[in-house]
Amino acid sequence: LIYALFIFLLKLPVLTVMIYGAIASVMQLWHHSNTKLPANVDSFLRRLIITPSLHKLHHSAFKEETNSNYGTIFSFWDRFFGTLCEYEQKNKVFNYGLEYFREEKQLDFLLTLKQPLSYKPEK
């Protein structure tokens, strides 16, 4: 509903919004598919678009990587806003998730739904 209101208030062409939505959905499915591209292809593509290996860093256990790579389609947005994070994974074991949600009891389905509303970071 909020999305529709936003489109209406900005008088965005509905067809344009639908095309963007379709492209963004396909890209997000690709980002989360664990598809591994050949290194030279990935290196070339990530100059323009977000590839699965580039987006994967956004799901890292390390804060500086988690707070990066927000782009949906194009990587130049992250370059522009200084949020692009690239690294070679050759010498590093990749850990998904946040470092402070590792205990089994914190992975309960209902608690996971409440986390964004109830988590208070330690100071």
Coordinates of C-alpha atoms in Angstrom, one line a residue:
L1 CA 0.0 0.0 0.0
I2 CA 2.8 2.4 0.9
Y3 CA 4.6 1.5 -2.3
A4 CA 1.5 2.2 -4.4
L5 CA 1.0 5.5 -2.6
F6 CA 4.7 6.4 -3.4
I7 CA 4.2 5.6 -7.1
F8 CA 1.0 7.6 -7.2
L9 CA 2.4 10.7 -5.4
L10 CA 5.5 10.8 -7.6
K11 CA 3.4 10.1 -10.7
L12 CA 5.8 7.4 -11.8
P13 CA 4.8 5.5 -15.0
V14 CA 3.3 2.2 -13.9
L15 CA 4.9 0.3 -16.7
T16 CA 8.3 1.6 -15.7
V17 CA 7.7 0.5 -12.1
M18 CA 6.6 -2.9 -13.3
I19 CA 9.6 -3.4 -15.5
Y20 CA 12.0 -2.3 -12.7
G21 CA 10.2 -4.7 -10.3
A22 CA 10.6 -7.6 -12.6
I23 CA 14.3 -6.9 -13.2
A24 CA 14.9 -6.4 -9.5
S25 CA 13.1 -9.6 -8.6
V26 CA 15.2 -11.7 -11.1
M27 CA 18.4 -10.0 -9.9
Q28 CA 17.6 -10.8 -6.2
L29 CA 16.8 -14.4 -7.0
W30 CA 20.2 -14.6 -8.9
H31 CA 22.0 -12.9 -6.0
H32 CA 20.8 -15.5 -3.5
S33 CA 21.2 -18.5 -5.8
N34 CA 24.8 -19.4 -4.8
T35 CA 25.7 -19.3 -8.5
K36 CA 29.5 -19.2 -8.9
L37 CA 30.7 -17.4 -12.0
P38 CA 34.2 -17.9 -13.4
A39 CA 36.5 -15.4 -11.7
N40 CA 37.3 -13.4 -14.8
V41 CA 33.5 -13.1 -15.7
D42 CA 32.6 -12.1 -12.1
S43 CA 35.4 -9.6 -12.0
F44 CA 34.2 -8.0 -15.3
L45 CA 30.4 -8.0 -14.5
R46 CA 30.8 -6.6 -11.0
R47 CA 32.1 -3.4 -12.4
L48 CA 28.6 -2.7 -13.6
I49 CA 26.1 -5.0 -11.8
I50 CA 25.8 -6.7 -8.5
T51 CA 26.9 -10.4 -8.8
P52 CA 26.1 -13.2 -6.4
S53 CA 29.6 -13.1 -4.9
L54 CA 29.5 -9.4 -4.5
H55 CA 26.1 -9.5 -2.8
K56 CA 27.1 -12.4 -0.6
L57 CA 29.3 -10.1 1.4
H58 CA 26.2 -8.2 2.5
H59 CA 25.2 -11.4 4.5
S60 CA 28.6 -11.7 6.2
A61 CA 29.2 -12.1 9.9
F62 CA 31.6 -9.2 9.9
K63 CA 30.1 -5.8 10.4
E64 CA 32.2 -3.9 7.8
E65 CA 31.0 -6.4 5.2
T66 CA 27.4 -6.6 6.4
N67 CA 27.1 -2.8 6.1
S68 CA 28.0 -2.9 2.4
N69 CA 26.8 -3.8 -1.1
Y70 CA 23.2 -2.6 -0.8
G71 CA 22.7 -2.3 -4.6
T72 CA 19.9 -4.3 -6.2
I73 CA 21.0 -4.1 -9.8
F74 CA 23.9 -1.7 -10.4
S75 CA 27.2 -1.7 -8.4
F76 CA 27.9 1.9 -9.2
W77 CA 25.5 3.0 -6.5
D78 CA 27.6 1.4 -3.9
R79 CA 30.7 2.9 -5.4
F80 CA 29.0 6.4 -5.4
F81 CA 27.8 6.1 -1.7
G82 CA 31.1 4.5 -0.5
T83 CA 29.3 1.2 0.6
L84 CA 31.0 -1.1 -1.9
C85 CA 33.0 -3.9 -0.3
E86 CA 35.1 -6.3 -2.5
Y87 CA 37.6 -8.9 -1.3
E88 CA 39.0 -12.1 -2.5
Q89 CA 37.7 -15.1 -0.6
K90 CA 40.7 -17.3 -1.3
N91 CA 42.2 -17.2 2.2
K92 CA 39.0 -16.6 4.3
V93 CA 36.3 -18.9 5.5
F94 CA 33.0 -17.2 4.9
N95 CA 30.5 -17.0 7.8
Y96 CA 26.9 -16.0 7.1
G97 CA 24.8 -14.0 9.6
L98 CA 25.5 -11.6 12.4
E99 CA 28.2 -12.4 15.0
Y100 CA 25.8 -11.7 17.8
F101 CA 23.0 -14.2 16.8
R102 CA 24.9 -17.5 17.1
E103 CA 23.3 -19.3 20.0
E104 CA 20.6 -21.9 19.2
K105 CA 18.0 -20.2 21.4
Q106 CA 18.3 -17.0 19.3
L107 CA 17.5 -18.9 16.1
D108 CA 13.9 -19.7 17.2
F109 CA 11.5 -18.8 14.4
L110 CA 9.3 -16.4 16.5
L111 CA 12.4 -14.8 18.2
T112 CA 13.9 -14.2 14.8
L113 CA 10.8 -12.3 13.7
K114 CA 11.0 -10.1 16.8
Q115 CA 14.8 -9.4 16.6
P116 CA 14.6 -6.2 14.5
L117 CA 12.1 -4.8 17.0
S118 CA 13.6 -6.0 20.3
Y119 CA 17.4 -6.3 19.9
K120 CA 19.4 -3.8 21.9
P121 CA 23.2 -3.9 21.1
E122 CA 25.6 -3.9 23.9
K123 CA 27.5 -0.7 24.5

